[in-house]
mmCIF file of C-alpha atoms in Angstrom:
data_model
loop_
_atom_site.group_PDB
_atom_site.id
_atom_site.type_symbol
_atom_site.label_atom_id
_atom_site.label_comp_id
_atom_site.label_asym_id
_atom_site.label_seq_id
_atom_site.Cartn_x
_atom_site.Cartn_y
_atom_site.Cartn_z
ATOM 1 C CA MET A 1 -7.595 -17.634 6.486
ATOM 2 C CA ASN A 2 -8.929 -18.635 3.056
ATOM 3 C CA GLY A 3 -9.236 -15.136 1.610
ATOM 4 C CA PRO A 4 -12.308 -12.920 1.309
ATOM 5 C CA LYS A 5 -15.690 -14.629 1.080
ATOM 6 C CA VAL A 6 -17.711 -14.362 -2.122
ATOM 7 C CA ILE A 7 -20.884 -12.420 -1.277
ATOM 8 C CA PHE A 8 -22.616 -12.934 -4.616
ATOM 9 C CA THR A 9 -21.823 -13.504 -8.277
ATOM 10 C CA ILE A 10 -22.860 -11.272 -11.169
ATOM 11 C CA PRO A 11 -23.996 -13.607 -13.996
ATOM 12 C CA ILE A 12 -22.015 -11.992 -16.833
ATOM 13 C CA PHE A 13 -18.641 -12.803 -18.419
ATOM 14 C CA SER A 14 -18.727 -16.327 -16.937
ATOM 15 C CA GLY A 15 -19.596 -14.902 -13.549
ATOM 16 C CA ILE A 16 -18.028 -11.916 -11.761
ATOM 17 C CA LYS A 17 -17.458 -12.716 -8.096
ATOM 18 C CA VAL A 18 -18.191 -9.880 -5.684
ATOM 19 C CA THR A 19 -16.174 -10.504 -2.526
ATOM 20 C CA GLU A 20 -16.083 -9.076 0.997
ATOM 21 C CA SER A 21 -13.224 -6.812 -0.051
ATOM 22 C CA ILE A 22 -15.291 -5.205 -2.811
ATOM 23 C CA VAL A 23 -18.386 -4.773 -0.637
ATOM 24 C CA ASN A 24 -16.437 -3.407 2.344
ATOM 25 C CA MET A 25 -14.465 -1.015 0.169
ATOM 26 C CA TRP A 26 -17.627 0.373 -1.447
ATOM 27 C CA ILE A 27 -19.181 0.831 2.002
ATOM 28 C CA ILE A 28 -16.139 2.755 3.199
ATOM 29 C CA MET A 29 -15.975 4.774 -0.028
ATOM 30 C CA ALA A 30 -19.625 5.780 0.440
ATOM 31 C CA ALA A 31 -18.950 6.729 4.069
ATOM 32 C CA LEU A 32 -15.873 8.779 3.133
ATOM 33 C CA THR A 33 -17.828 10.528 0.383
ATOM 34 C CA ALA A 34 -20.565 11.466 2.861
ATOM 35 C CA VAL A 35 -17.987 12.743 5.371
ATOM 36 C CA SER A 36 -16.239 14.747 2.629
ATOM 37 C CA VAL A 37 -19.527 16.396 1.587
ATOM 38 C CA TRP A 38 -20.240 17.252 5.219
ATOM 39 C CA LEU A 39 -16.748 18.638 5.862
ATOM 40 C CA THR A 40 -16.748 20.822 2.742
ATOM 41 C CA HIS A 41 -20.312 22.115 3.175
ATOM 42 C CA GLY A 42 -20.666 25.757 4.129
ATOM 43 C CA LEU A 43 -17.020 26.786 3.741
ATOM 44 C CA ARG A 44 -16.477 30.537 4.041
ATOM 45 C CA VAL A 45 -13.611 33.010 3.880
ATOM 46 C CA ARG A 46 -14.637 35.058 6.924
ATOM 47 C CA ASN A 47 -15.340 33.615 10.370
ATOM 48 C CA PRO A 48 -14.619 29.986 9.477
ATOM 49 C CA SER A 49 -16.100 27.314 11.695
ATOM 50 C CA LYS A 50 -14.032 24.995 13.893
ATOM 51 C CA LYS A 51 -14.791 22.196 11.429
ATOM 52 C CA GLN A 52 -13.365 24.253 8.574
ATOM 53 C CA LEU A 53 -10.274 25.240 10.590
ATOM 54 C CA ALA A 54 -9.581 21.580 11.405
ATOM 55 C CA LEU A 55 -10.032 20.628 7.745
ATOM 56 C CA GLU A 56 -7.721 23.424 6.586
ATOM 57 C CA LYS A 57 -5.114 22.255 9.098
ATOM 58 C CA LEU A 58 -5.222 18.719 7.688
ATOM 59 C CA VAL A 59 -4.928 19.996 4.111
ATOM 60 C CA THR A 60 -1.998 22.218 5.102
ATOM 61 C CA MET A 61 -0.235 19.276 6.759
ATOM 62 C CA LEU A 62 -0.750 17.145 3.647
ATOM 63 C CA GLU A 63 0.574 19.831 1.326
ATOM 64 C CA SER A 64 3.579 20.389 3.611
ATOM 65 C CA LEU A 65 4.360 16.665 3.524
ATOM 66 C CA VAL A 66 4.255 16.618 -0.279
ATOM 67 C CA LYS A 67 6.375 19.781 -0.543
ATOM 68 C CA ASP A 68 8.981 18.514 1.919
ATOM 69 C CA THR A 69 9.210 15.099 0.254
ATOM 70 C CA MET A 70 8.832 15.934 -3.438
ATOM 71 C CA GLY A 71 9.319 19.674 -3.786
ATOM 72 C CA GLU A 72 7.142 22.703 -4.520
ATOM 73 C CA GLY A 73 6.542 21.688 -8.133
ATOM 74 C CA TYR A 74 4.752 18.464 -7.165
ATOM 75 C CA ILE A 75 1.956 19.934 -5.048
ATOM 76 C CA SER A 76 -0.586 18.745 -7.645
ATOM 77 C CA PHE A 77 0.013 15.187 -6.382
ATOM 78 C CA ALA A 78 -1.273 16.083 -2.895
ATOM 79 C CA PRO A 79 -4.906 15.008 -3.562
ATOM 80 C CA TYR A 80 -3.810 11.580 -4.770
ATOM 81 C CA ILE A 81 -1.397 11.058 -1.871
ATOM 82 C CA GLY A 82 -4.060 12.151 0.618
ATOM 83 C CA THR A 83 -6.647 9.843 -0.938
ATOM 84 C CA LEU A 84 -4.219 6.917 -0.954
ATOM 85 C CA PHE A 85 -3.411 7.428 2.729
ATOM 86 C CA ILE A 86 -7.041 7.799 3.827
ATOM 87 C CA ILE A 87 -8.393 4.817 1.860
ATOM 88 C CA SER A 88 -5.511 2.683 3.139
ATOM 89 C CA ILE A 89 -5.689 3.595 6.824
ATOM 90 C CA ILE A 90 -9.491 3.453 7.021
ATOM 91 C CA GLY A 91 -9.500 0.125 5.195
ATOM 92 C CA SER A 92 -6.993 -1.394 7.607
ATOM 93 C CA LEU A 93 -8.710 0.026 10.697
ATOM 94 C CA SER A 94 -12.086 -1.323 9.535
ATOM 95 C CA SER A 95 -11.108 -4.585 11.241
ATOM 96 C CA LEU A 96 -11.805 -2.826 14.552
ATOM 97 C CA LEU A 97 -15.459 -2.651 13.468
ATOM 98 C CA GLY A 98 -15.577 -6.362 12.731
ATOM 99 C CA MET A 99 -15.126 -5.932 8.969
ATOM 100 C CA ARG A 100 -12.558 -7.830 6.959
ATOM 101 C CA PRO A 101 -9.969 -5.205 5.910
ATOM 102 C CA TYR A 102 -9.724 -4.995 2.130
ATOM 103 C CA THR A 103 -6.062 -4.051 2.527
ATOM 104 C CA GLY A 104 -5.531 -7.749 3.313
ATOM 105 C CA ASP A 105 -6.608 -8.581 -0.258
ATOM 106 C CA LEU A 106 -3.723 -8.805 -2.734
ATOM 107 C CA SER A 107 -5.812 -7.636 -5.714
ATOM 108 C CA VAL A 108 -6.795 -4.390 -3.943
ATOM 109 C CA ILE A 109 -3.243 -3.350 -3.098
ATOM 110 C CA LEU A 110 -2.009 -4.437 -6.533
ATOM 111 C CA ALA A 111 -4.579 -2.125 -8.137
ATOM 112 C CA TRP A 112 -3.308 0.801 -6.042
ATOM 113 C CA ALA A 113 0.302 -0.035 -6.920
ATOM 114 C CA ILE A 114 -0.531 -0.158 -10.643
ATOM 115 C CA ILE A 115 -2.197 3.267 -10.459
ATOM 116 C CA SER A 116 0.883 4.639 -8.676
ATOM 117 C CA PHE A 117 3.112 2.943 -11.264
ATOM 118 C CA VAL A 118 1.216 4.673 -14.090
ATOM 119 C CA LEU A 119 1.604 8.037 -12.334
ATOM 120 C CA ILE A 120 5.322 7.414 -11.865
ATOM 121 C CA GLN A 121 5.848 6.627 -15.553
ATOM 122 C CA ALA A 122 3.630 9.537 -16.623
ATOM 123 C CA SER A 123 5.664 11.957 -14.518
ATOM 124 C CA GLY A 124 8.846 10.721 -16.208
ATOM 125 C CA ILE A 125 7.356 11.175 -19.692
ATOM 126 C CA LYS A 126 6.021 14.624 -18.798
ATOM 127 C CA ALA A 127 9.395 15.748 -17.457
ATOM 128 C CA HIS A 128 11.650 14.336 -20.201
ATOM 129 C CA GLY A 129 9.450 13.558 -23.183
ATOM 130 C CA ILE A 130 9.031 10.164 -24.823
ATOM 131 C CA LEU A 131 12.603 9.955 -26.127
ATOM 132 C CA GLY A 132 14.112 11.154 -22.871
ATOM 133 C CA TYR A 133 11.963 8.706 -20.936
ATOM 134 C CA PHE A 134 13.188 5.688 -22.903
ATOM 135 C CA LYS A 135 16.750 7.002 -22.912
ATOM 136 C CA SER A 136 16.716 7.053 -19.097
ATOM 137 C CA PHE A 137 16.624 3.255 -19.112
ATOM 138 C CA THR A 138 20.085 3.207 -20.739
ATOM 139 C CA ALA A 139 21.724 5.283 -17.988
ATOM 140 C CA PRO A 140 24.459 5.118 -16.879
ATOM 141 C CA ALA A 141 25.387 2.512 -19.514
ATOM 142 C CA ALA A 142 23.386 0.822 -22.280
ATOM 143 C CA PHE A 143 24.298 -2.723 -21.209
ATOM 144 C CA ILE A 144 22.354 -2.386 -17.907
ATOM 145 C CA THR A 145 19.095 -1.487 -19.682
ATOM 146 C CA PRO A 146 17.518 -4.890 -18.858
ATOM 147 C CA LEU A 147 18.317 -4.349 -15.166
ATOM 148 C CA ASN A 148 16.737 -0.900 -15.244
ATOM 149 C CA ILE A 149 13.579 -2.310 -16.828
ATOM 150 C CA ILE A 150 13.371 -5.103 -14.244
ATOM 151 C CA SER A 151 13.910 -2.581 -11.450
ATOM 152 C CA GLU A 152 11.098 -0.409 -12.806
ATOM 153 C CA ILE A 153 8.662 -3.315 -13.008
ATOM 154 C CA ALA A 154 9.679 -4.526 -9.549
ATOM 155 C CA SER A 155 8.648 -1.273 -7.826
ATOM 156 C CA PRO A 156 4.852 -1.857 -7.906
ATOM 157 C CA VAL A 157 5.406 -5.526 -7.010
ATOM 158 C CA SER A 158 7.445 -4.613 -3.934
ATOM 159 C CA MET A 159 4.923 -1.937 -2.908
ATOM 160 C CA THR A 160 2.098 -4.460 -3.232
ATOM 161 C CA PHE A 161 3.632 -7.294 -1.243
ATOM 162 C CA ARG A 162 5.016 -4.983 1.472
ATOM 163 C CA HIS A 163 1.581 -3.510 2.231
ATOM 164 C CA PHE A 164 -0.464 -6.660 1.630
ATOM 165 C CA GLY A 165 1.953 -8.942 3.463
ATOM 166 C CA ASN A 166 1.903 -6.979 6.699
ATOM 167 C CA ILE A 167 -1.882 -6.608 6.856
ATOM 168 C CA ALA A 168 -2.561 -10.206 5.764
ATOM 169 C CA ALA A 169 -0.027 -11.503 8.296
ATOM 170 C CA GLY A 170 -1.883 -9.645 11.034
ATOM 171 C CA LEU A 171 -5.154 -11.253 9.931
ATOM 172 C CA VAL A 172 -3.668 -14.752 9.949
ATOM 173 C CA ILE A 173 -1.855 -14.390 13.268
ATOM 174 C CA THR A 174 -4.876 -12.832 15.002
ATOM 175 C CA SER A 175 -7.170 -15.576 13.656
ATOM 176 C CA LEU A 176 -4.800 -18.301 14.849
ATOM 177 C CA VAL A 177 -4.495 -16.738 18.304
ATOM 178 C CA TYR A 178 -8.258 -16.329 18.653
ATOM 179 C CA GLY A 179 -8.871 -19.910 17.562
ATOM 180 C CA GLY A 180 -6.130 -21.298 19.791
ATOM 181 C CA LEU A 181 -7.335 -19.392 22.863
ATOM 182 C CA ALA A 182 -10.925 -20.523 22.223
ATOM 183 C CA SER A 183 -9.799 -24.172 22.113
ATOM 184 C CA LEU A 184 -7.668 -23.715 25.229
ATOM 185 C CA SER A 185 -10.578 -22.104 27.061
ATOM 186 C CA ALA A 186 -12.821 -25.023 26.161
ATOM 187 C CA ALA A 187 -10.182 -27.480 27.416
ATOM 188 C CA VAL A 188 -9.739 -25.644 30.729
ATOM 189 C CA LEU A 189 -13.501 -25.432 31.379
ATOM 190 C CA SER A 190 -14.331 -28.892 30.103
ATOM 191 C CA TRP A 191 -14.805 -30.191 33.688
ATOM 192 C CA ILE A 192 -17.765 -27.824 34.245
ATOM 193 C CA PRO A 193 -21.074 -29.628 33.589
ATOM 194 C CA ASN A 194 -22.807 -26.445 32.444
ATOM 195 C CA ASP A 195 -22.354 -26.302 28.646
ATOM 196 C CA PHE A 196 -23.003 -22.546 28.487
ATOM 197 C CA ILE A 197 -20.257 -21.691 30.979
ATOM 198 C CA ALA A 198 -17.876 -24.237 29.477
ATOM 199 C CA ALA A 199 -18.257 -22.588 26.067
ATOM 200 C CA ILE A 200 -17.170 -19.132 27.293
ATOM 201 C CA PRO A 201 -13.782 -18.305 25.646
ATOM 202 C CA PHE A 202 -12.456 -16.406 28.683
ATOM 203 C CA LEU A 203 -8.820 -16.666 27.552
ATOM 204 C CA GLN A 204 -9.605 -14.483 24.539
ATOM 205 C CA ILE A 205 -9.752 -11.498 26.879
ATOM 206 C CA GLY A 206 -6.512 -9.525 27.029
ATOM 207 C CA LEU A 207 -3.923 -10.937 24.600
ATOM 208 C CA PRO A 208 -5.967 -10.372 21.411
ATOM 209 C CA ALA A 209 -6.400 -6.731 22.455
ATOM 210 C CA VAL A 210 -2.618 -6.326 22.663
ATOM 211 C CA LEU A 211 -2.220 -7.866 19.216
ATOM 212 C CA SER A 212 -4.974 -5.573 17.924
ATOM 213 C CA VAL A 213 -3.066 -2.490 19.092
ATOM 214 C CA TYR A 214 -0.053 -3.599 17.053
ATOM 215 C CA PHE A 215 -1.631 -5.076 13.930
ATOM 216 C CA ASP A 216 -4.737 -2.858 13.685
ATOM 217 C CA LEU A 217 -3.291 0.473 14.793
ATOM 218 C CA PHE A 218 0.502 0.615 14.507
ATOM 219 C CA THR A 219 0.870 -1.531 11.387
ATOM 220 C CA SER A 220 -2.100 0.144 9.672
ATOM 221 C CA PHE A 221 -0.673 3.645 10.072
ATOM 222 C CA LEU A 222 2.836 2.482 9.219
ATOM 223 C CA GLN A 223 1.868 0.738 5.964
ATOM 224 C CA ALA A 224 -0.353 3.617 4.839
ATOM 225 C CA TYR A 225 2.529 6.018 5.455
ATOM 226 C CA ILE A 226 5.069 3.800 3.694
ATOM 227 C CA ILE A 227 3.020 3.301 0.503
ATOM 228 C CA CYS A 228 2.478 7.069 0.272
ATOM 229 C CA MET A 229 6.145 7.869 0.869
ATOM 230 C CA LEU A 230 7.296 5.306 -1.708
ATOM 231 C CA THR A 231 4.862 6.708 -4.262
ATOM 232 C CA MET A 232 6.134 10.259 -3.720
ATOM 233 C CA VAL A 233 9.799 9.248 -3.811
ATOM 234 C CA PHE A 234 9.404 7.140 -6.970
ATOM 235 C CA ILE A 235 7.504 9.932 -8.767
ATOM 236 C CA GLN A 236 10.148 12.503 -7.892
ATOM 237 C CA MET A 237 13.036 10.215 -8.828
ATOM 238 C CA LYS A 238 11.464 9.396 -12.208
ATOM 239 C CA ALA A 239 10.867 13.055 -12.982
ATOM 240 C CA GLU A 240 14.281 14.282 -11.927
#
């Protein structure tokens, strides 16, 4: 409810706070790195293993998504799009393991949006050159240049708050429901003289699981997909 907890502080530059989001993200990054090393170990051209066939299928699906959305000439963006999707979905689903999802931290999603924003601008410069890039802000008429600039700056902001807002809302709503059901359970069982039994939050069974299916599964996949699709569409639009 009050944001990620500060785990410890590094005593430099007036103190650098290391929060739950940072720690959890590094844990997941280490786990994903280990899984990647395992998946790519022992690859061979002839008689590939089932693990390799499954991995090749996933890579093919990713490349097909990028080709269908952006075009054949943008296949080089597939690794970034795949990484963005994986780090987003795993981060959101980490709540199922009792971890605080770092996707519910505004600074994390803002960092991703800024990286995507840089890629979007770089693709425009690469496609049209510096002069062509700045000239694009004057289209279709020079007097709307300020609006074009505002629209460009607004894209990473909208991407950030769309992703962060949905995940953070799930955290807040789930926390409120859990707390409310715990209090209601205590009120219902208050007549029982046994303190241990009276403290059992039996009403937390059932409804929170339904909310978890929506906020932890459906919303997590949806937001990961949306941020990847927006990144691909914005890159292609800027280049073309």
